[in-house]
PDB file of C-alpha atoms (C1' of nucleotides) in Angstrom:
ATOM      1  CA  MET A   1      37.267 -38.701 117.281  1.00  0.00           C
ATOM      2  CA  ASP A   2      34.865 -38.962 114.379  1.00  0.00           C
ATOM      3  CA  ALA A   3      34.493 -42.628 113.470  1.00  0.00           C
ATOM      4  CA  ASP A   4      32.772 -41.729 110.222  1.00  0.00           C
ATOM      5  CA  LEU A   5      35.801 -39.839 108.927  1.00  0.00           C
ATOM      6  CA  VAL A   6      38.039 -42.784 109.796  1.00  0.00           C
ATOM      7  CA  PHE A   7      35.820 -45.344 108.075  1.00  0.00           C
ATOM      8  CA  LYS A   8      35.522 -43.105 105.012  1.00  0.00           C
ATOM      9  CA  ALA A   9      39.282 -42.619 104.939  1.00  0.00           C
ATOM     10  CA  LEU A  10      39.875 -46.367 105.151  1.00  0.00           C
ATOM     11  CA  ALA A  11      37.407 -47.070 102.337  1.00  0.00           C
ATOM     12  CA  ASP A  12      39.886 -46.219  99.586  1.00  0.00           C
ATOM     13  CA  ARG A  13      42.561 -48.618  98.403  1.00  0.00           C
ATOM     14  CA  SER A  14      45.119 -45.894  97.629  1.00  0.00           C
ATOM     15  CA  ARG A  15      44.730 -44.446 101.084  1.00  0.00           C
ATOM     16  CA  ARG A  16      45.178 -47.838 102.731  1.00  0.00           C
ATOM     17  CA  GLU A  17      48.270 -48.249 100.575  1.00  0.00           C
ATOM     18  CA  LEU A  18      49.586 -44.929 101.887  1.00  0.00           C
ATOM     19  CA  LEU A  19      48.913 -46.024 105.451  1.00  0.00           C
ATOM     20  CA  ASP A  20      50.761 -49.269 104.768  1.00  0.00           C
ATOM     21  CA  ARG A  21      53.750 -47.335 103.473  1.00  0.00           C
ATOM     22  CA  LEU A  22      53.759 -45.070 106.488  1.00  0.00           C
ATOM     23  CA  HIS A  23      53.413 -48.126 108.662  1.00  0.00           C
ATOM     24  CA  ALA A  24      56.517 -49.570 107.017  1.00  0.00           C
ATOM     25  CA  ARG A  25      58.367 -46.287 107.527  1.00  0.00           C
ATOM     26  CA  SER A  26      56.817 -43.291 109.225  1.00  0.00           C
ATOM     27  CA  GLY A  27      58.031 -39.778 108.458  1.00  0.00           C
ATOM     28  CA  GLN A  28      58.091 -39.898 104.677  1.00  0.00           C
ATOM     29  CA  THR A  29      57.818 -36.860 102.444  1.00  0.00           C
ATOM     30  CA  LEU A  30      55.092 -36.351  99.856  1.00  0.00           C
ATOM     31  CA  SER A  31      57.450 -37.163  96.973  1.00  0.00           C
ATOM     32  CA  GLU A  32      58.625 -40.317  98.680  1.00  0.00           C
ATOM     33  CA  LEU A  33      55.054 -41.449  99.133  1.00  0.00           C
ATOM     34  CA  CYS A  34      54.350 -40.747  95.469  1.00  0.00           C
ATOM     35  CA  ALA A  35      57.118 -43.032  94.233  1.00  0.00           C
ATOM     36  CA  ARG A  36      55.941 -46.196  92.479  1.00  0.00           C
ATOM     37  CA  LEU A  37      52.330 -45.099  92.724  1.00  0.00           C
ATOM     38  CA  GLU A  38      50.470 -44.817  89.450  1.00  0.00           C
ATOM     39  CA  ILE A  39      48.479 -41.730  90.438  1.00  0.00           C
ATOM     40  CA  THR A  40      49.712 -38.130  90.329  1.00  0.00           C
ATOM     41  CA  ARG A  41      51.257 -36.230  93.187  1.00  0.00           C
ATOM     42  CA  GLN A  42      48.208 -33.972  93.407  1.00  0.00           C
ATOM     43  CA  ALA A  43      45.973 -36.985  93.895  1.00  0.00           C
ATOM     44  CA  VAL A  44      48.238 -38.232  96.679  1.00  0.00           C
ATOM     45  CA  THR A  45      48.053 -34.798  98.301  1.00  0.00           C
ATOM     46  CA  LYS A  46      44.275 -35.048  98.398  1.00  0.00           C
ATOM     47  CA  HIS A  47      44.405 -38.524  99.897  1.00  0.00           C
ATOM     48  CA  LEU A  48      46.805 -37.361 102.568  1.00  0.00           C
ATOM     49  CA  GLU A  49      44.492 -34.454 103.395  1.00  0.00           C
ATOM     50  CA  ILE A  50      41.648 -36.909 103.937  1.00  0.00           C
ATOM     51  CA  LEU A  51      43.883 -39.107 106.094  1.00  0.00           C
ATOM     52  CA  GLU A  52      44.864 -36.040 108.131  1.00  0.00           C
ATOM     53  CA  GLN A  53      41.252 -35.024 108.614  1.00  0.00           C
ATOM     54  CA  ALA A  54      40.627 -38.504 109.988  1.00  0.00           C
ATOM     55  CA  ASN A  55      43.665 -37.985 112.232  1.00  0.00           C
ATOM     56  CA  LEU A  56      45.262 -41.109 110.802  1.00  0.00           C
ATOM     57  CA  VAL A  57      48.221 -39.092 109.556  1.00  0.00           C
ATOM     58  CA  VAL A  58      49.991 -36.094 111.039  1.00  0.00           C
ATOM     59  CA  SER A  59      52.258 -33.925 108.910  1.00  0.00           C
ATOM     60  CA  VAL A  60      55.092 -31.549 109.672  1.00  0.00           C
ATOM     61  CA  ARG A  61      56.628 -29.007 107.334  1.00  0.00           C
ATOM     62  CA  ARG A  62      60.438 -29.070 107.288  1.00  0.00           C
ATOM     63  CA  GLY A  63      61.960 -26.606 104.885  1.00  0.00           C
ATOM     64  CA  ARG A  64      60.541 -27.243 101.466  1.00  0.00           C
ATOM     65  CA  GLU A  65      59.431 -30.753 102.242  1.00  0.00           C
ATOM     66  CA  LYS A  66      56.531 -32.121 104.249  1.00  0.00           C
ATOM     67  CA  LEU A  67      56.951 -35.138 106.480  1.00  0.00           C
ATOM     68  CA  HIS A  68      54.061 -37.497 107.162  1.00  0.00           C
ATOM     69  CA  TYR A  69      53.662 -39.607 110.268  1.00  0.00           C
ATOM     70  CA  LEU A  70      51.273 -42.441 110.930  1.00  0.00           C
ATOM     71  CA  ASN A  71      48.987 -42.047 113.918  1.00  0.00           C
ATOM     72  CA  PRO A  72      47.750 -45.505 114.930  1.00  0.00           C
ATOM     73  CA  VAL A  73      45.311 -44.252 117.588  1.00  0.00           C
ATOM     74  CA  PRO A  74      42.114 -43.920 115.487  1.00  0.00           C
ATOM     75  CA  ILE A  75      42.551 -47.412 114.045  1.00  0.00           C
ATOM     76  CA  GLY A  76      43.044 -48.790 117.537  1.00  0.00           C
ATOM     77  CA  ASP A  77      39.948 -46.952 118.720  1.00  0.00           C
ATOM     78  CA  ILE A  78      37.830 -48.456 115.980  1.00  0.00           C
ATOM     79  CA  ALA A  79      39.210 -51.910 116.584  1.00  0.00           C
ATOM     80  CA  GLU A  80      38.390 -51.635 120.286  1.00  0.00           C
ATOM     81  CA  ARG A  81      35.134 -49.749 120.432  1.00  0.00           C
ATOM     82  CA  TRP A  82      33.555 -51.038 117.269  1.00  0.00           C
ATOM     83  CA  MET A  83      35.006 -54.304 116.062  1.00  0.00           C
ATOM     84  CA  SER A  84      35.365 -56.054 119.385  1.00  0.00           C
ATOM     85  CA  LYS A  85      31.664 -55.482 119.945  1.00  0.00           C
ATOM     86  CA  TYR A  86      30.971 -57.729 116.979  1.00  0.00           C
ATOM     87  CA  ASP A  87      33.685 -60.156 117.896  1.00  0.00           C
ATOM     88  CA  ARG A  88      32.334 -60.670 121.395  1.00  0.00           C
ATOM     89  CA  ASN A  89      29.032 -62.009 120.111  1.00  0.00           C
ATOM     90  CA  ARG A  90      30.652 -63.778 117.213  1.00  0.00           C
ATOM     91  CA  VAL A  91      29.622 -67.253 118.249  1.00  0.00           C
ATOM     92  CA  ALA A  92      26.032 -66.232 118.939  1.00  0.00           C
ATOM     93  CA  ALA A  93      25.839 -64.360 115.651  1.00  0.00           C
ATOM     94  CA  LEU A  94      27.149 -67.317 113.705  1.00  0.00           C
ATOM     95  CA  ALA A  95      24.651 -69.586 115.428  1.00  0.00           C
ATOM     96  CA  ALA A  96      21.798 -67.289 114.431  1.00  0.00           C
ATOM     97  CA  LEU A  97      23.139 -67.153 110.910  1.00  0.00           C
ATOM     98  CA  LYS A  98      23.351 -70.920 110.661  1.00  0.00           C
ATOM     99  CA  LYS A  99      19.877 -71.337 112.090  1.00  0.00           C
ATOM    100  CA  GLY A 100      18.517 -68.895 109.536  1.00  0.00           C
ATOM    101  CA  LEU A 101      20.125 -70.760 106.669  1.00  0.00           C
ATOM    102  CA  GLU A 102      18.658 -74.005 107.916  1.00  0.00           C
ATOM    103  CA  ASN A 103      15.158 -72.561 107.777  1.00  0.00           C
ATOM    104  CA  GLU A 104      15.606 -72.145 104.060  1.00  0.00           C
ATOM    105  CA  HIS A 105      14.513 -75.663 103.131  1.00  0.00           C
TER     106      HIS A 105
ATOM    107  CA  MET B   1      37.367 -62.433 101.201  1.00  0.00           C
ATOM    108  CA  ASP B   2      37.694 -59.056  99.531  1.00  0.00           C
ATOM    109  CA  ALA B   3      38.810 -56.547 102.136  1.00  0.00           C
ATOM    110  CA  ASP B   4      38.030 -53.668  99.809  1.00  0.00           C
ATOM    111  CA  LEU B   5      34.331 -54.567  99.633  1.00  0.00           C
ATOM    112  CA  VAL B   6      34.175 -54.791 103.413  1.00  0.00           C
ATOM    113  CA  PHE B   7      35.845 -51.407 103.956  1.00  0.00           C
ATOM    114  CA  LYS B   8      33.621 -49.814 101.328  1.00  0.00           C
ATOM    115  CA  ALA B   9      30.538 -51.353 102.931  1.00  0.00           C
ATOM    116  CA  LEU B  10      31.555 -50.058 106.356  1.00  0.00           C
ATOM    117  CA  ALA B  11      32.164 -46.553 105.034  1.00  0.00           C
ATOM    118  CA  ASP B  12      28.496 -45.586 105.096  1.00  0.00           C
ATOM    119  CA  ARG B  13      26.678 -44.530 108.258  1.00  0.00           C
ATOM    120  CA  SER B  14      23.348 -46.047 107.220  1.00  0.00           C
ATOM    121  CA  ARG B  15      24.989 -49.384 106.553  1.00  0.00           C
ATOM    122  CA  ARG B  16      26.748 -49.370 109.922  1.00  0.00           C
ATOM    123  CA  GLU B  17      23.378 -48.575 111.468  1.00  0.00           C
ATOM    124  CA  LEU B  18      21.900 -51.599 109.713  1.00  0.00           C
ATOM    125  CA  LEU B  19      24.729 -53.772 110.989  1.00  0.00           C
ATOM    126  CA  ASP B  20      24.124 -52.454 114.490  1.00  0.00           C
ATOM    127  CA  ARG B  21      20.461 -53.362 114.247  1.00  0.00           C
ATOM    128  CA  LEU B  22      21.269 -56.838 113.010  1.00  0.00           C
ATOM    129  CA  HIS B  23      23.797 -57.124 115.777  1.00  0.00           C
ATOM    130  CA  ALA B  24      21.072 -56.291 118.285  1.00  0.00           C
ATOM    131  CA  ARG B  25      18.767 -58.851 116.696  1.00  0.00           C
ATOM    132  CA  SER B  26      19.778 -61.004 113.757  1.00  0.00           C
ATOM    133  CA  GLY B  27      17.183 -62.408 111.368  1.00  0.00           C
ATOM    134  CA  GLN B  28      15.130 -59.282 110.705  1.00  0.00           C
ATOM    135  CA  THR B  29      13.048 -58.713 107.603  1.00  0.00           C
ATOM    136  CA  LEU B  30      13.522 -55.814 105.205  1.00  0.00           C
ATOM    137  CA  SER B  31      10.461 -53.976 106.541  1.00  0.00           C
ATOM    138  CA  GLU B  32      11.618 -54.407 110.104  1.00  0.00           C
ATOM    139  CA  LEU B  33      14.982 -52.944 109.211  1.00  0.00           C
ATOM    140  CA  CYS B  34      13.287 -50.015 107.491  1.00  0.00           C
ATOM    141  CA  ALA B  35      11.329 -48.998 110.578  1.00  0.00           C
ATOM    142  CA  ARG B  36      12.419 -45.709 112.186  1.00  0.00           C
ATOM    143  CA  LEU B  37      14.902 -45.081 109.413  1.00  0.00           C
ATOM    144  CA  GLU B  38      14.437 -41.858 107.506  1.00  0.00           C
ATOM    145  CA  ILE B  39      15.389 -43.289 104.129  1.00  0.00           C
ATOM    146  CA  THR B  40      13.110 -45.257 101.798  1.00  0.00           C
ATOM    147  CA  ARG B  41      12.779 -49.014 101.649  1.00  0.00           C
ATOM    148  CA  GLN B  42      14.421 -49.067  98.228  1.00  0.00           C
ATOM    149  CA  ALA B  43      17.473 -47.309  99.603  1.00  0.00           C
ATOM    150  CA  VAL B  44      17.687 -49.846 102.416  1.00  0.00           C
ATOM    151  CA  THR B  45      17.493 -52.636  99.837  1.00  0.00           C
ATOM    152  CA  LYS B  46      20.511 -51.201  98.046  1.00  0.00           C
ATOM    153  CA  HIS B  47      22.450 -50.916 101.288  1.00  0.00           C
ATOM    154  CA  LEU B  48      21.648 -54.517 102.155  1.00  0.00           C
ATOM    155  CA  GLU B  49      22.821 -55.629  98.716  1.00  0.00           C
ATOM    156  CA  ILE B  50      26.157 -53.939  99.316  1.00  0.00           C
ATOM    157  CA  LEU B  51      26.417 -55.534 102.751  1.00  0.00           C
ATOM    158  CA  GLU B  52      25.659 -58.930 101.195  1.00  0.00           C
ATOM    159  CA  GLN B  53      28.305 -58.445  98.528  1.00  0.00           C
ATOM    160  CA  ALA B  54      30.776 -57.793 101.328  1.00  0.00           C
ATOM    161  CA  ASN B  55      29.489 -60.961 102.994  1.00  0.00           C
ATOM    162  CA  LEU B  56      28.635 -58.991 106.108  1.00  0.00           C
ATOM    163  CA  VAL B  57      24.986 -59.968 105.793  1.00  0.00           C
ATOM    164  CA  VAL B  58      23.370 -63.168 104.579  1.00  0.00           C
ATOM    165  CA  SER B  59      19.717 -63.233 103.583  1.00  0.00           C
ATOM    166  CA  VAL B  60      17.139 -65.988 103.308  1.00  0.00           C
ATOM    167  CA  ARG B  61      13.787 -65.792 101.554  1.00  0.00           C
ATOM    168  CA  ARG B  62      10.917 -67.152 103.618  1.00  0.00           C
ATOM    169  CA  GLY B  63       7.569 -66.865 101.896  1.00  0.00           C
ATOM    170  CA  ARG B  64       6.979 -63.271 100.982  1.00  0.00           C
ATOM    171  CA  GLU B  65       9.522 -61.917 103.406  1.00  0.00           C
ATOM    172  CA  LYS B  66      13.306 -61.842 103.404  1.00  0.00           C
ATOM    173  CA  LEU B  67      15.276 -62.466 106.566  1.00  0.00           C
ATOM    174  CA  HIS B  68      18.689 -60.882 107.105  1.00  0.00           C
ATOM    175  CA  TYR B  69      21.417 -62.316 109.266  1.00  0.00           C
ATOM    176  CA  LEU B  70      24.632 -60.700 110.449  1.00  0.00           C
ATOM    177  CA  ASN B  71      27.821 -62.482 109.517  1.00  0.00           C
ATOM    178  CA  PRO B  72      30.590 -61.317 111.876  1.00  0.00           C
ATOM    179  CA  VAL B  73      33.403 -63.161 110.082  1.00  0.00           C
ATOM    180  CA  PRO B  74      34.568 -60.427 107.664  1.00  0.00           C
ATOM    181  CA  ILE B  75      34.763 -57.858 110.450  1.00  0.00           C
ATOM    182  CA  GLY B  76      36.774 -60.275 112.558  1.00  0.00           C
ATOM    183  CA  ASP B  77      39.068 -60.941 109.627  1.00  0.00           C
ATOM    184  CA  ILE B  78      39.774 -57.264 109.152  1.00  0.00           C
ATOM    185  CA  ALA B  79      40.337 -56.739 112.834  1.00  0.00           C
ATOM    186  CA  GLU B  80      42.810 -59.601 112.919  1.00  0.00           C
ATOM    187  CA  ARG B  81      44.657 -59.385 109.633  1.00  0.00           C
ATOM    188  CA  TRP B  82      44.609 -55.628 109.188  1.00  0.00           C
ATOM    189  CA  MET B  83      44.069 -53.680 112.346  1.00  0.00           C
ATOM    190  CA  SER B  84      46.147 -55.770 114.695  1.00  0.00           C
ATOM    191  CA  LYS B  85      49.105 -55.134 112.411  1.00  0.00           C
ATOM    192  CA  TYR B  86      48.841 -51.442 113.295  1.00  0.00           C
ATOM    193  CA  ASP B  87      48.217 -52.158 116.922  1.00  0.00           C
ATOM    194  CA  ARG B  88      51.329 -54.292 117.231  1.00  0.00           C
ATOM    195  CA  ASN B  89      53.623 -51.413 116.310  1.00  0.00           C
ATOM    196  CA  ARG B  90      51.508 -48.857 118.059  1.00  0.00           C
ATOM    197  CA  VAL B  91      54.142 -47.771 120.545  1.00  0.00           C
ATOM    198  CA  ALA B  92      56.833 -47.460 117.888  1.00  0.00           C
ATOM    199  CA  ALA B  93      54.502 -45.523 115.616  1.00  0.00           C
ATOM    200  CA  LEU B  94      53.562 -43.113 118.361  1.00  0.00           C
ATOM    201  CA  ALA B  95      57.220 -42.610 119.214  1.00  0.00           C
ATOM    202  CA  ALA B  96      57.984 -41.779 115.590  1.00  0.00           C
ATOM    203  CA  LEU B  97      55.040 -39.437 115.497  1.00  0.00           C
ATOM    204  CA  LYS B  98      56.155 -37.635 118.627  1.00  0.00           C
ATOM    205  CA  LYS B  99      59.709 -37.373 117.359  1.00  0.00           C
ATOM    206  CA  GLY B 100      58.445 -35.898 114.105  1.00  0.00           C
ATOM    207  CA  LEU B 101      56.411 -33.280 115.913  1.00  0.00           C
ATOM    208  CA  GLU B 102      59.415 -32.327 117.994  1.00  0.00           C
ATOM    209  CA  ASN B 103      61.442 -31.670 114.860  1.00  0.00           C
ATOM    210  CA  GLU B 104      58.979 -28.931 114.001  1.00  0.00           C
ATOM    211  CA  HIS B 105      60.749 -26.235 116.002  1.00  0.00           C
TER     212      HIS B 105
ATOM    213  C1'  DA C   1      71.776 -15.603  90.457  1.00  0.00           C
ATOM    214  C1'  DT C   2      69.819 -19.391  88.452  1.00  0.00           C
ATOM    215  C1'  DA C   3      68.168 -23.860  88.070  1.00  0.00           C
ATOM    216  C1'  DA C   4      66.265 -27.715  90.162  1.00  0.00           C
ATOM    217  C1'  DT C   5      63.406 -29.572  93.587  1.00  0.00           C
ATOM    218  C1'  DG C   6      59.193 -29.978  96.643  1.00  0.00           C
ATOM    219  C1'  DT C   7      54.901 -28.505  97.464  1.00  0.00           C
ATOM    220  C1'  DG C   8      50.372 -25.673  97.069  1.00  0.00           C
ATOM    221  C1'  DC C   9      46.285 -24.272  94.688  1.00  0.00           C
ATOM    222  C1'  DA C  10      42.453 -23.969  91.291  1.00  0.00           C
ATOM    223  C1'  DA C  11      39.542 -25.551  87.636  1.00  0.00           C
ATOM    224  C1'  DC C  12      37.842 -29.243  85.411  1.00  0.00           C
ATOM    225  C1'  DT C  13      36.058 -34.145  84.320  1.00  0.00           C
ATOM    226  C1'  DA C  14      34.198 -38.877  84.607  1.00  0.00           C
ATOM    227  C1'  DA C  15      32.401 -42.090  87.363  1.00  0.00           C
ATOM    228  C1'  DA C  16      30.562 -43.723  91.593  1.00  0.00           C
ATOM    229  C1'  DT C  17      27.352 -43.029  95.334  1.00  0.00           C
ATOM    230  C1'  DG C  18      23.134 -42.463  97.910  1.00  0.00           C
ATOM    231  C1'  DG C  19      18.960 -41.277  97.324  1.00  0.00           C
ATOM    232  C1'  DT C  20      14.355 -40.809  95.092  1.00  0.00           C
ATOM    233  C1'  DT C  21       9.698 -42.080  92.476  1.00  0.00           C
ATOM    234  C1'  DG C  22       6.773 -45.217  90.058  1.00  0.00           C
ATOM    235  C1'  DC C  23       5.273 -49.530  88.972  1.00  0.00           C
ATOM    236  C1'  DA C  24       5.414 -54.706  88.822  1.00  0.00           C
ATOM    237  C1'  DT C  25       5.300 -59.136  91.052  1.00  0.00           C
ATOM    238  C1'  DG C  26       4.667 -62.624  94.438  1.00  0.00           C
ATOM    239  C1'  DT C  27       2.473 -64.288  98.774  1.00  0.00           C
ATOM    240  C1'  DC C  28      -0.706 -64.504 102.551  1.00  0.00           C
ATOM    241  C1'  DA C  29      -5.284 -63.785 104.823  1.00  0.00           C
ATOM    242  C1'  DA C  30     -10.295 -62.890 104.926  1.00  0.00           C
TER     243       DA C  30
ATOM    244  C1'  DT D   1     -10.764 -64.409  94.877  1.00  0.00           C
ATOM    245  C1'  DT D   2      -9.686 -60.177  96.154  1.00  0.00           C
ATOM    246  C1'  DG D   3      -7.172 -57.011  98.790  1.00  0.00           C
ATOM    247  C1'  DA D   4      -3.330 -56.125 101.708  1.00  0.00           C
ATOM    248  C1'  DC D   5       1.368 -56.779 102.530  1.00  0.00           C
ATOM    249  C1'  DA D   6       6.497 -57.632 101.392  1.00  0.00           C
ATOM    250  C1'  DT D   7       9.651 -57.290  98.156  1.00  0.00           C
ATOM    251  C1'  DG D   8      11.793 -56.562  93.330  1.00  0.00           C
ATOM    252  C1'  DC D   9      13.118 -53.714  89.519  1.00  0.00           C
ATOM    253  C1'  DA D  10      14.124 -49.665  86.586  1.00  0.00           C
ATOM    254  C1'  DA D  11      14.837 -44.965  85.556  1.00  0.00           C
ATOM    255  C1'  DC D  12      16.265 -40.915  87.103  1.00  0.00           C
ATOM    256  C1'  DC D  13      18.735 -37.166  89.928  1.00  0.00           C
ATOM    257  C1'  DA D  14      22.140 -34.526  92.850  1.00  0.00           C
ATOM    258  C1'  DT D  15      26.270 -34.791  95.111  1.00  0.00           C
ATOM    259  C1'  DT D  16      30.559 -36.650  96.177  1.00  0.00           C
ATOM    260  C1'  DT D  17      34.727 -38.763  94.855  1.00  0.00           C
ATOM    261  C1'  DA D  18      39.038 -39.739  92.654  1.00  0.00           C
ATOM    262  C1'  DG D  19      41.474 -38.353  89.383  1.00  0.00           C
ATOM    263  C1'  DT D  20      43.503 -35.087  85.992  1.00  0.00           C
ATOM    264  C1'  DT D  21      46.102 -30.692  83.953  1.00  0.00           C
ATOM    265  C1'  DG D  22      48.273 -26.367  84.429  1.00  0.00           C
ATOM    266  C1'  DC D  23      50.476 -22.978  86.877  1.00  0.00           C
ATOM    267  C1'  DA D  24      52.360 -20.561  91.012  1.00  0.00           C
ATOM    268  C1'  DC D  25      55.395 -20.316  94.927  1.00  0.00           C
ATOM    269  C1'  DA D  26      58.997 -21.386  98.151  1.00  0.00           C
ATOM    270  C1'  DT D  27      63.371 -23.559  99.291  1.00  0.00           C
ATOM    271  C1'  DT D  28      67.723 -25.666  98.367  1.00  0.00           C
ATOM    272  C1'  DA D  29      71.892 -26.578  95.591  1.00  0.00           C
ATOM    273  C1'  DT D  30      75.261 -25.235  92.016  1.00  0.00           C
TER     274       DT D  30
END
DNA sequence: ATAATGTGCAACTAAATGGTTGCATGTCAA
DNA sequence: TTGACATGCAACCATTTAGTTGCACATTAT
């Protein structure tokens, strides 16, 4: 998996909104995902393409409509391999931070 | 905390590299952080500004040099409040995904 | 068959992004 | 005090990004 693609995909508010909607109900069509969103359908299409490239969303064509499914794996990967690394040394990092701020005066 | 600023800050490879360096050793100066990086000092300055706006880095001026400290809190917040939400329903999401892929044929 | 629905594709635009160069300013050491 | 070092600031540039409009195409329903 390419962590860069995932981070880039998560950087946009609209795309996180789409992920939230798919998290609430996976398997929605493009039109469904467009509802109550202030951007155009074409813009949503582009966002979904980016989410698919990051493997955060998988889509399936069924007749004339396209169903979109949330894939939670890349987010889990990032949480494990990247975030926990920072969390592990959280206390030490905060201590260093505090110490640095004390040196100010 | 503004989750959007944090996600945006994390979206760039150079900035994640800077965070990694500060994670390895917190309290580095600007020049130290520039070493062995192929971009200019001015570019690094901009990246650090963005990281500070996201509260991922805190800096302290000491004489003519500026020390940078990693603040792990925002990353922890995102991991907890945002990512764990996806992790909780991971099994269900994967089941839905699998079911959707089966409907393809 | 025809109309409505759902999606795909291309061209275009404005703004944001990541980077540069050049120069100014402040601080420390000899 | 003078030079070296560390950082700040501004203008500029190319590319990417997020969005748009307009039209084409395929599928379903009447």
